[in-house]
Coordinates of C-alpha atoms in Angstrom, one line a residue:
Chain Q
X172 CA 21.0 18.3 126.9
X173 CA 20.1 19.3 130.7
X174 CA 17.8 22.2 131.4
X175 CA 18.4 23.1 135.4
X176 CA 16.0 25.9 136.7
X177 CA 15.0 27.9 139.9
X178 CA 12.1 28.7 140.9
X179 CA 10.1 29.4 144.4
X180 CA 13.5 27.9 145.8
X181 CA 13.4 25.1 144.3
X182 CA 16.2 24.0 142.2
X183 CA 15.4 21.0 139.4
X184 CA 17.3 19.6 136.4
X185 CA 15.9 18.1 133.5
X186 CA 17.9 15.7 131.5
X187 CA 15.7 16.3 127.9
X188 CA 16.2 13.1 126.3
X189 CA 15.0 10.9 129.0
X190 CA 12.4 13.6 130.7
X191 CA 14.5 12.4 134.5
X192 CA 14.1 14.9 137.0
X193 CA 16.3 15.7 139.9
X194 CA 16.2 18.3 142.6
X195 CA 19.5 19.7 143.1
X196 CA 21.2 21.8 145.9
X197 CA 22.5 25.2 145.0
X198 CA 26.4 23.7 143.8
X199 CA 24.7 21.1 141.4
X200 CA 22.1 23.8 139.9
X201 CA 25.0 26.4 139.1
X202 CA 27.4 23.8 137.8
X203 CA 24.6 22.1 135.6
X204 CA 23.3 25.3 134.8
X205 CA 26.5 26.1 133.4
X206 CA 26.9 23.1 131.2
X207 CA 23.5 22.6 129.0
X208 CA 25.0 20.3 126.8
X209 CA 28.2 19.1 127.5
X210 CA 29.3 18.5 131.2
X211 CA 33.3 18.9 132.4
X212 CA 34.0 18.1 135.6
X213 CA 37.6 19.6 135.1
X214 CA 36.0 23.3 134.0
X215 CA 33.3 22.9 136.6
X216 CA 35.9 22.9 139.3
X217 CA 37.8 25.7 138.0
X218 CA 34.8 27.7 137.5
X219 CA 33.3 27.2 140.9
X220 CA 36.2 25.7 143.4
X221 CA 36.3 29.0 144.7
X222 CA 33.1 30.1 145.3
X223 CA 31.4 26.9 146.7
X224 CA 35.2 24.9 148.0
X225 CA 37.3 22.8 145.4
X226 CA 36.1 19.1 147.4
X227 CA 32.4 20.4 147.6
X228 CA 32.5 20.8 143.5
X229 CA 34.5 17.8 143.4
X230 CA 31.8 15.7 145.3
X231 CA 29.0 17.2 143.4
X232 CA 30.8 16.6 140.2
X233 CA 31.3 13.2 141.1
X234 CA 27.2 12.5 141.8
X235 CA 27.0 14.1 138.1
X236 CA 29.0 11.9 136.7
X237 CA 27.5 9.1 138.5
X238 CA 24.0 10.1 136.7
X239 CA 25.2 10.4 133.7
X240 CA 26.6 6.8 133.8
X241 CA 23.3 5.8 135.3
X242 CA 21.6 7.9 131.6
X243 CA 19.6 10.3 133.6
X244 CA 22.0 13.3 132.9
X245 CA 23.2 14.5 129.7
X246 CA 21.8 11.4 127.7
X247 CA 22.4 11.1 124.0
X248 CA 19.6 12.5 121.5
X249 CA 17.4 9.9 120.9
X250 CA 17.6 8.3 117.1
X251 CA 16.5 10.8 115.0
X252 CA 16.2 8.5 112.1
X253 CA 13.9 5.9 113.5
X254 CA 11.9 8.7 115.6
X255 CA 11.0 10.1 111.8
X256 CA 9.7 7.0 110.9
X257 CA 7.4 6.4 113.9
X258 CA 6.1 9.5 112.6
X259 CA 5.9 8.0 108.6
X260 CA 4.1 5.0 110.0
X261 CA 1.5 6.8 112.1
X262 CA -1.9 5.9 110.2
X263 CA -5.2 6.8 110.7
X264 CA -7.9 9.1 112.0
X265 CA -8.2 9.6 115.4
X266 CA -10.4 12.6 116.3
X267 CA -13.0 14.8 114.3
X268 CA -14.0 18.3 115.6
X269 CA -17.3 18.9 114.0
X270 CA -18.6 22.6 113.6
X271 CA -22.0 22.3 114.1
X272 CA -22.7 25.3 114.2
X273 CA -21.7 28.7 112.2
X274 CA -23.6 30.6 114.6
X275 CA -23.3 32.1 117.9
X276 CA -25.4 34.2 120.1
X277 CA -22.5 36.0 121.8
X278 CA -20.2 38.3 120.0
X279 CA -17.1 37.6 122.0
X280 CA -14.4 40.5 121.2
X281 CA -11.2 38.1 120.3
X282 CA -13.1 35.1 118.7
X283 CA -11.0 33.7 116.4
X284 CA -14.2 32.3 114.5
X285 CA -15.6 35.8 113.3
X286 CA -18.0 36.1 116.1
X287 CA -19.3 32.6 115.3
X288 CA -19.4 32.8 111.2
X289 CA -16.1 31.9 110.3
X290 CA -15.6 34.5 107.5
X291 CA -18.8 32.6 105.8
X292 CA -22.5 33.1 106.0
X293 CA -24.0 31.7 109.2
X294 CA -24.9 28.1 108.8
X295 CA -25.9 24.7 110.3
X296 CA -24.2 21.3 109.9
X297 CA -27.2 19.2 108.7
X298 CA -27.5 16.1 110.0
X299 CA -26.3 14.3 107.1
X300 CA -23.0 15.3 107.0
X301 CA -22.3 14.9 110.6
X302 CA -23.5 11.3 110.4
X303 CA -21.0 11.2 107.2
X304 CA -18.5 12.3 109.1
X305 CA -18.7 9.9 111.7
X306 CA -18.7 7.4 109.3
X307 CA -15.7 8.8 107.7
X308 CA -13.8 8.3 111.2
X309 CA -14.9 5.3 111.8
X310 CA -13.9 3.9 109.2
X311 CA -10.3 5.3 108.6
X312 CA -9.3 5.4 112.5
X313 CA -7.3 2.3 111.3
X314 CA -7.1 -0.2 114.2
X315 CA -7.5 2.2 117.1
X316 CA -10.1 1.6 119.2
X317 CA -10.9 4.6 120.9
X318 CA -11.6 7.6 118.6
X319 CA -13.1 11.3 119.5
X320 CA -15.4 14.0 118.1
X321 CA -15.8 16.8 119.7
X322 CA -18.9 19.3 118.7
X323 CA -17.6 22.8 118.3
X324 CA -19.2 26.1 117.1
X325 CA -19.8 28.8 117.2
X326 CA -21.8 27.9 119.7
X327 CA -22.8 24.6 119.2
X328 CA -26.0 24.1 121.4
X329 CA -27.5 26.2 118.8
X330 CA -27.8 23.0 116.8
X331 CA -28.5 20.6 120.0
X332 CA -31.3 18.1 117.8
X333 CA -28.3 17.5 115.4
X334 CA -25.6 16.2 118.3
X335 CA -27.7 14.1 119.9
X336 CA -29.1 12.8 116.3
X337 CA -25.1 12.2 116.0
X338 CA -24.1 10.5 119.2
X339 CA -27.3 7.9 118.8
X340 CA -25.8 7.3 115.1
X341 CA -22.2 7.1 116.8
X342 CA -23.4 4.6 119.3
X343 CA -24.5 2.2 116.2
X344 CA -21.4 2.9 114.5
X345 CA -19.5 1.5 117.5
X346 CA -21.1 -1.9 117.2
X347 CA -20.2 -2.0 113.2
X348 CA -17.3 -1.1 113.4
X349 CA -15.7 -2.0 116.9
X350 CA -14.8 1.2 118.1
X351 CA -15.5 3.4 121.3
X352 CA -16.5 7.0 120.1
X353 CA -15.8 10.1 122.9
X354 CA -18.1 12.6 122.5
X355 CA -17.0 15.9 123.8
X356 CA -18.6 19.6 123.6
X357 CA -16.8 23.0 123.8
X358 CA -19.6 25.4 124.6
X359 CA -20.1 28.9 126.0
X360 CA -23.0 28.1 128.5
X361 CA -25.3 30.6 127.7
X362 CA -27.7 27.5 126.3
X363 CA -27.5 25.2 128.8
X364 CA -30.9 24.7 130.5
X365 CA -31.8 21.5 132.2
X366 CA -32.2 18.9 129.6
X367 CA -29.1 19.9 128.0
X368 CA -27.4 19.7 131.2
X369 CA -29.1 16.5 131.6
X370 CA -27.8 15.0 128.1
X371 CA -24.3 16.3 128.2
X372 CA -24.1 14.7 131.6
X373 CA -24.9 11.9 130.4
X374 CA -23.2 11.6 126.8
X375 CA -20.2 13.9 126.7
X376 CA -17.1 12.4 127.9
X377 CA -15.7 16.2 128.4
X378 CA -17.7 19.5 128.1
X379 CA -15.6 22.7 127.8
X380 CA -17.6 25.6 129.5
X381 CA -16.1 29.6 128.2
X382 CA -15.7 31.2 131.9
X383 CA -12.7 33.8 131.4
X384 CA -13.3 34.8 135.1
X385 CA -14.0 37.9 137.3
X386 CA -17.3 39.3 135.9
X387 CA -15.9 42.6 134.6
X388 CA -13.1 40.5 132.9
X389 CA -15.8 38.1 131.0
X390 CA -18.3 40.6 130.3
X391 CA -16.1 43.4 128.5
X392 CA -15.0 39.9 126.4
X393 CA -18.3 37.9 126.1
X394 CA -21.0 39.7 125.0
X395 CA -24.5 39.1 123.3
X396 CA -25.3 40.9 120.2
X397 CA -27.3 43.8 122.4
X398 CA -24.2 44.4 124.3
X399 CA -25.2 42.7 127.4
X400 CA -22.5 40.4 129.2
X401 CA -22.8 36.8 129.0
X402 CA -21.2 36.2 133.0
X403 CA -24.4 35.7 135.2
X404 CA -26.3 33.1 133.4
X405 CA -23.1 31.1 132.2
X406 CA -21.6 30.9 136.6
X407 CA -25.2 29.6 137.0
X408 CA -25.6 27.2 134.6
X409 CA -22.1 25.7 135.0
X410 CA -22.7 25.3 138.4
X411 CA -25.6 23.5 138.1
X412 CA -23.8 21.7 135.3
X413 CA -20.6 20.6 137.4
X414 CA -23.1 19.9 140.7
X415 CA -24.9 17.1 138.8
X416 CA -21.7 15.6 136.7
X417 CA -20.1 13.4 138.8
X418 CA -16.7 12.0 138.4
X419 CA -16.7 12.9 134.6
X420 CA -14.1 15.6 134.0
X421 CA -15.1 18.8 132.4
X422 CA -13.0 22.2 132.1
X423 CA -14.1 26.0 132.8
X424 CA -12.1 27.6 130.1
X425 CA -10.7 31.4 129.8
X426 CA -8.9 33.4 127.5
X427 CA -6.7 36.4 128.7
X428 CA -6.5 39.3 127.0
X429 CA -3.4 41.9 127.6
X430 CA -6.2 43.9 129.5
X431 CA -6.4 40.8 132.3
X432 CA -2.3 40.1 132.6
X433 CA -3.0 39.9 135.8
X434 CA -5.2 36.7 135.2
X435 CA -4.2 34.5 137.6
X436 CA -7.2 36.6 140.1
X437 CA -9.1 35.2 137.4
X438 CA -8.2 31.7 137.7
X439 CA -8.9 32.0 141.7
X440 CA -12.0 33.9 140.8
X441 CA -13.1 30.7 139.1
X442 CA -11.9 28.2 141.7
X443 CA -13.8 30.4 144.9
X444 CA -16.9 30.0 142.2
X445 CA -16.5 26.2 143.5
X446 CA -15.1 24.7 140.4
X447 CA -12.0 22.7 140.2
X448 CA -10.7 22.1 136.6
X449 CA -9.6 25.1 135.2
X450 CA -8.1 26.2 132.2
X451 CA -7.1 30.0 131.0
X452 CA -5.2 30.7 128.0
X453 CA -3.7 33.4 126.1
X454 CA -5.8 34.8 123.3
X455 CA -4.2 34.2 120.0
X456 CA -3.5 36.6 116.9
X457 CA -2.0 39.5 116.1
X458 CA -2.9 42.9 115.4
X459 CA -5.8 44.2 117.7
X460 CA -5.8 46.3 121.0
X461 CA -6.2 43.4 123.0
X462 CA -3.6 40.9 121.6
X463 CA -0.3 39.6 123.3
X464 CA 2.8 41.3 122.4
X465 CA 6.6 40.8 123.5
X466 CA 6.1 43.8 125.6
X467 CA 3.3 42.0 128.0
X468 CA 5.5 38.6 128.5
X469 CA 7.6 39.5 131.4
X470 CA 4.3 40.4 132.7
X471 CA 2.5 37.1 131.8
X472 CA 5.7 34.6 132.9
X473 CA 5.6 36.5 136.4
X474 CA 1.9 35.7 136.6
X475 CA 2.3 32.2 135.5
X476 CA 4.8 31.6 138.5
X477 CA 2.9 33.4 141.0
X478 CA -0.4 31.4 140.2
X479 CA 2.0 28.0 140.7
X480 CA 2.9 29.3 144.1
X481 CA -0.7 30.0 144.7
X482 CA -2.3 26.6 143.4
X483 CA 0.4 24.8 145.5
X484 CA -0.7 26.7 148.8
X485 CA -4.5 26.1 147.9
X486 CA -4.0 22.3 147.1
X487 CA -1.8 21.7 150.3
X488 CA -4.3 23.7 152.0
X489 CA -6.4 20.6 151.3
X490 CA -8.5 22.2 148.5
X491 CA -8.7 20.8 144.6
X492 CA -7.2 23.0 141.7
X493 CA -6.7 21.5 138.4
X494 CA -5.3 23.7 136.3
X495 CA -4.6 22.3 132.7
X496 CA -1.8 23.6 131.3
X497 CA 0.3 22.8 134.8
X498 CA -0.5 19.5 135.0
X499 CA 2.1 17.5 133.3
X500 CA 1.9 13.9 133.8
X501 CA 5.8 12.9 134.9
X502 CA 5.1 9.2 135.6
X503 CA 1.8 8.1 133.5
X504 CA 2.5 10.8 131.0
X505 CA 2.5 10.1 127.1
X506 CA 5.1 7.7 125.0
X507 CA 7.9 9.4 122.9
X508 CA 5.5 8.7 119.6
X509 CA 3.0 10.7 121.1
X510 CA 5.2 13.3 122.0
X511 CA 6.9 13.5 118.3
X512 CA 3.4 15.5 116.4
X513 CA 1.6 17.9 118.9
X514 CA -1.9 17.5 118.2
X515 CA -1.9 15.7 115.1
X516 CA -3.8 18.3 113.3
X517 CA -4.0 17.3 109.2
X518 CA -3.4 13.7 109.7
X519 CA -5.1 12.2 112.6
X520 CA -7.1 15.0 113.9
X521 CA -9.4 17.0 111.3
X522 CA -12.0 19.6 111.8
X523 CA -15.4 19.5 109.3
X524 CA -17.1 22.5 108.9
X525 CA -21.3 22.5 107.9
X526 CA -21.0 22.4 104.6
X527 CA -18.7 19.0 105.0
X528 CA -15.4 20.2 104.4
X529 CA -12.5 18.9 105.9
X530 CA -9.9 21.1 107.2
X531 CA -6.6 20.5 109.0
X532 CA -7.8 21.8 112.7
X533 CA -11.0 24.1 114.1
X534 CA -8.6 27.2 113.6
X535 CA -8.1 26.6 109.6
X536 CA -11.9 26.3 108.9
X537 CA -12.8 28.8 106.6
X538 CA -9.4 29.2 104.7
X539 CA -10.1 27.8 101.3
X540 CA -6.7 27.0 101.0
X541 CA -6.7 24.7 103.9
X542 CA -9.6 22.8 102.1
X543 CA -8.8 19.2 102.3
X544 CA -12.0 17.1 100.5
X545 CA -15.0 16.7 102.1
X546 CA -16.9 14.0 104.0
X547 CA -18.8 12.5 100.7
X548 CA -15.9 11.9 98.8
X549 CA -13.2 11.7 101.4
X550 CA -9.8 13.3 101.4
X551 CA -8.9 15.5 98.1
X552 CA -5.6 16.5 99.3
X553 CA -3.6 18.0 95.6
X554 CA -1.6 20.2 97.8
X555 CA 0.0 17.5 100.2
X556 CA -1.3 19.3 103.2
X557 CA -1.8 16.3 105.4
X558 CA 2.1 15.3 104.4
X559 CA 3.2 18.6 105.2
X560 CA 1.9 18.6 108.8
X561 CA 3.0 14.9 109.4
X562 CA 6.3 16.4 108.3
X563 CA 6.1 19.8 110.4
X564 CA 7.1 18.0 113.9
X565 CA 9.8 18.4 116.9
X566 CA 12.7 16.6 114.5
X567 CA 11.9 19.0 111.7
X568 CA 11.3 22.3 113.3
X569 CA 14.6 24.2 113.7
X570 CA 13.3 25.8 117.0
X571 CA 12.4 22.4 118.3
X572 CA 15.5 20.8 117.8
X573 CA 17.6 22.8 120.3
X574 CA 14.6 23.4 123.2
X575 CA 14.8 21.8 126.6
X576 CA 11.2 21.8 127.0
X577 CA 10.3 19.9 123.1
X578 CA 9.0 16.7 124.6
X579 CA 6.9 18.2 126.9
X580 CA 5.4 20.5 124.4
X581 CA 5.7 18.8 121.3
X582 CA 6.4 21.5 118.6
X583 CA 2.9 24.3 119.8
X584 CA 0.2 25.2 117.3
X585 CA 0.5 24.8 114.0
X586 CA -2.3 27.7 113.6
X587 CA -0.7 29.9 116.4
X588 CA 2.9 29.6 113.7
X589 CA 0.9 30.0 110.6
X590 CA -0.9 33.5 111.9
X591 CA 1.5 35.0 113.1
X592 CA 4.9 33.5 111.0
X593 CA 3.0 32.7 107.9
X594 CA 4.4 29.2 108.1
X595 CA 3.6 26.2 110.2
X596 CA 7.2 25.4 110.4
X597 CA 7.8 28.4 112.5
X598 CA 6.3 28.0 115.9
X599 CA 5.6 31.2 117.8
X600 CA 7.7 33.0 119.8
X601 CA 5.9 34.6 122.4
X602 CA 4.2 30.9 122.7
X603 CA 7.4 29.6 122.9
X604 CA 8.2 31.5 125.7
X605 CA 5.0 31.2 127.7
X606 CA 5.1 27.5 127.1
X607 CA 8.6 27.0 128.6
X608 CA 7.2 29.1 132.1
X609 CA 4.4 26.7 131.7
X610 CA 6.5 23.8 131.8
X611 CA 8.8 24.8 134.8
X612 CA 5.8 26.0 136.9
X613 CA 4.6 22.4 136.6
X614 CA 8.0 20.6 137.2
X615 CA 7.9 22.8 139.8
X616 CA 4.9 22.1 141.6
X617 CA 5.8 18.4 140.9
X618 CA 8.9 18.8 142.9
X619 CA 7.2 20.5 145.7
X620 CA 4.5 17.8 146.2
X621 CA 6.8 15.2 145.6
X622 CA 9.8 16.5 148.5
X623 CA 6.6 17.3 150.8
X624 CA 5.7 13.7 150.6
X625 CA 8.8 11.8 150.5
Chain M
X199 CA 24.0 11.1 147.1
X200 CA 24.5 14.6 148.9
X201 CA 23.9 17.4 146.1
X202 CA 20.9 15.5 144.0
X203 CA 18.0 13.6 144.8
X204 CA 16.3 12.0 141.6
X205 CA 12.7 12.6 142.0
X206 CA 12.2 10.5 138.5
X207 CA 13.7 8.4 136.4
X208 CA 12.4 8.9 132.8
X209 CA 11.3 6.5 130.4
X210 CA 11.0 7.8 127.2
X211 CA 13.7 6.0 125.5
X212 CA 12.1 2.5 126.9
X213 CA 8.5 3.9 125.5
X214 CA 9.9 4.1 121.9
X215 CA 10.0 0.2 122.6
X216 CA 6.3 -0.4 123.5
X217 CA 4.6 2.8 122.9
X218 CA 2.3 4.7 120.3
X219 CA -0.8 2.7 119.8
X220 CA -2.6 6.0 119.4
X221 CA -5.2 5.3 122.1
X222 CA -4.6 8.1 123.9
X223 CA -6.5 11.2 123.6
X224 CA -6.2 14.2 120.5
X225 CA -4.4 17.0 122.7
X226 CA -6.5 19.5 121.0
X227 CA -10.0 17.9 121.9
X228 CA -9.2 18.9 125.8
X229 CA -9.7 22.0 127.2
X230 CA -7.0 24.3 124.9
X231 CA -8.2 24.2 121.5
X232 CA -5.2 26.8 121.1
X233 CA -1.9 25.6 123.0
X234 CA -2.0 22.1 123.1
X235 CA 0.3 20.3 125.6
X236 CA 0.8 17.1 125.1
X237 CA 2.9 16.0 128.4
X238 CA -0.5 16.5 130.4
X239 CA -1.8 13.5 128.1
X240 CA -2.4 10.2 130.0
X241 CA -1.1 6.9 128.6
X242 CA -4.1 4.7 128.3
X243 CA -2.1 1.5 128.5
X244 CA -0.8 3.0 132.3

């Protein structure tokens, strides 16, 4: 399968079972644009020998077929069989996302948490089951070294004495059990004062900092429970944050709404803030004024493009601009196991909420159903949900099967399928769709960079 | 060649070979915690 594309005059094919790229000329994007799956050199001359000259469609043709003996055009699907078993064989834990905290002091419109409670009463994780849940990873991450918690909320800083009581535990558990824990934080800044600062500096591989970017924006989102937007003391304290951090990589991290569609100013309103790792996503869910529909996504993919154009002028203006979901690794990126499962949720990654309980991912916690055992006894799984996401992957997903873009992607959010299709099996369309843009933009900006510097 | 220039020749049939010791990092414990992509994922062996 080749997916050939256009955008901000570029024109780029990519040959899906290899993940080659190639710019093209205008001749080679309309002929391969033409022929997704199965290429004709005979067809493509009749089809475009007039428009384009029968010898210039012959010569392209030619360096077509010349790639495609060469496998980086129209390469067969990988084996599908032996792909489902490096899936089978995966074994083992590989990251915990502890909620610390069923609490928050904001009251952010869209949270998908309940405004921090999770359907449930508000509630601590004690500092027993976070060491017990430690524990648990470390000793069923299998023979993988390196193995991740990150310490989620609510707002997680609410329960600050408990993290750091779990990273000193986590730093003994390394020694017993040979194994390099990253620690990693998802906060939303209002709690950061200078010794937290200090200590997440210093212990948190990542911190995720809730920015969603011009004040108005934030502030009709991101409230306290008096009403009283959160932006002022959050640009402050990330700042000071980000000033003092280093090289270590952290991300200021947005939702938009369909009232900021235009939310690209927001991303530039974040970088002129001085920061230069930057992530803004759609909100997920259904159902409220503020939520995503079909109607907005012509809106949205416009957006998306424009903001590539706009990070690729900024960067070769000399200025930094990560922004996450455009930066796909072409050369160091990830191995086709990696690529098979998304996120892992259920089987190697596993949220634990307070009260111990293990749940597929951070965006089941608090659906009983989704109850998977707990950290004292381990995993009590009579439903088979950790089988049925190992088996919910690219090679089992009927939308996945036929899309360009599936080992770049790797089959979306099980939770963003489940809310809005009911089934984890059946990804999301409008995420589909916005993921795709996503994609191109950063081929795109790939190929610019790349041609600029050849 | 005229019409295409190959900007990068992909691997991910060779990585089925020597890949997926799971060291590399849980997509969702980045900065999305709602879309994960995984193709922005380093290889930790690279």
């Amino acid at each position: 399968m080749v997916h050939a594309f256009e955008m901000n005059g570029f024109y780029i094919a990519v040959d899906v079972n290899t993940g080659s790229i190639h710019s093209l000329d205008r001749i080679t994007y309309e002929i391969l644009k033409a022929f997704p799956y199965d290429f004709s050199a005979d067809k493509a001359i009749q089809m475009f020998g007039e428009k384009f000259g029968v010898e210039e469609v012959k010569e392209a043709c030619h360096e077509i077929e010349q790639l495609i003996e060469q496998g980086m055009l129209y390469s067969p699907d990988l084996d599908q069989p032996l792909l489902m078993r490096q899936i089978e064989n995966k074994s083992g834990l590989k990251a915990l996302c502890l909620h610390v905290a069923h609490d928050c002091n904001l009251t952010c419109e869209y949270c998908f948490a309940s405004k921090g409670s999770y359907c449930s009463e508000r509630r601590l994780m004690p500092e027993e089951v976070a060491f017990k849940a430690l524990e648990y990873l470390a000793q069923n991450s299998g023979d993988r070294k390196n193995i991740e918690v990150d310490f989620f909320g609510g707002e997680p800083l609410i329960n600050f004495e408990v993290i750091k009581r779990a990273v000193d535990y986590g730093k003994e558990l390394e020694k017993q059990y040979n194994k390099k824990f990253y620690f990693t934080i998802t906060t939303n800044g209002t709690l950061l004062d200078e010794e937290k600062i200090d200590y997440i500096n210093e212990y948190m591989d990542n911190v995720v900092i809730s920015l969603d970017g011009r004040k108005s924006i934030h502030d009709a989102m991101r409230y306290y429970r008096n009403g009283k937007g959160s932006y002022d003391e959050i640009v402050d304290a990330a700042r000071n944050l980000v000033s003092r951090r280093g090289n270590k990589s952290y991300y200021i991290r947005g939702t938009f709404t369909n009232r900021n569609l235009d939310f690209s100013e927001d991303v530039f309103h974040i970088a002129e803030l001085g920061f230069e790792e930057i992530s803004i996503e759609p909100v997920v869910g259904g159902g409220q004024p503020f939520h995503i529909t079909d109607k907005h996504i012509p809106i949205i993919l416009d957006q998306y493009e424009r903001l590539a154009k706009r990070i690729l002028d900024y960067i070769k203006a000399g200025n930094k601009l990560k922004f996450y979901h455009f930066n796909i690794n072409l050369y160091g990126g990830p191995c086709i196991q990696r690529r098979l499962v998304a996120c892992g949720a259920g089987f190697e990654y596993l949220a634990v909420s307070p009260e111990g309980h293990f749940y597929p991912c951070h965006q089941f916690v608090g659906q009983p159903q989704f109850i998977m055992g707990d950290v004292f006894k381990g995993i009590d799984d009579p439903k088979g949900l950790s089988e049925q996401f190992k088996r919910c992957n690219i090679l089992t997903k009927e939308k996945c099967k036929d899309c360009w873009a599936k080992y770049f992607c790797s089959g979306g959010c099980h939770a963003n399928a489940y809310y809005t299709n009911g089934s984890i099996d059946m990804p999301n369309e409008l995420a589909c769709l916005m993921q795709r843009k996503r994609i191109e933009c950063a081929l795109m900006m790939e190929v610019a960079l790349s041609l600029e510097s050849a | 060649m005229k019409h295409i220039k190959t900007l990068h020749k992909g691997t991910l049939k060779d990585s089925l070979k020597n890949g997926g010791c799971g060291e590399c990092q849980a997509s969702c414990q980045s900065a999305c915690k709602t879309s994960c992509t995984v193709a922005n994922q380093a290889c930790q062996k690279q």
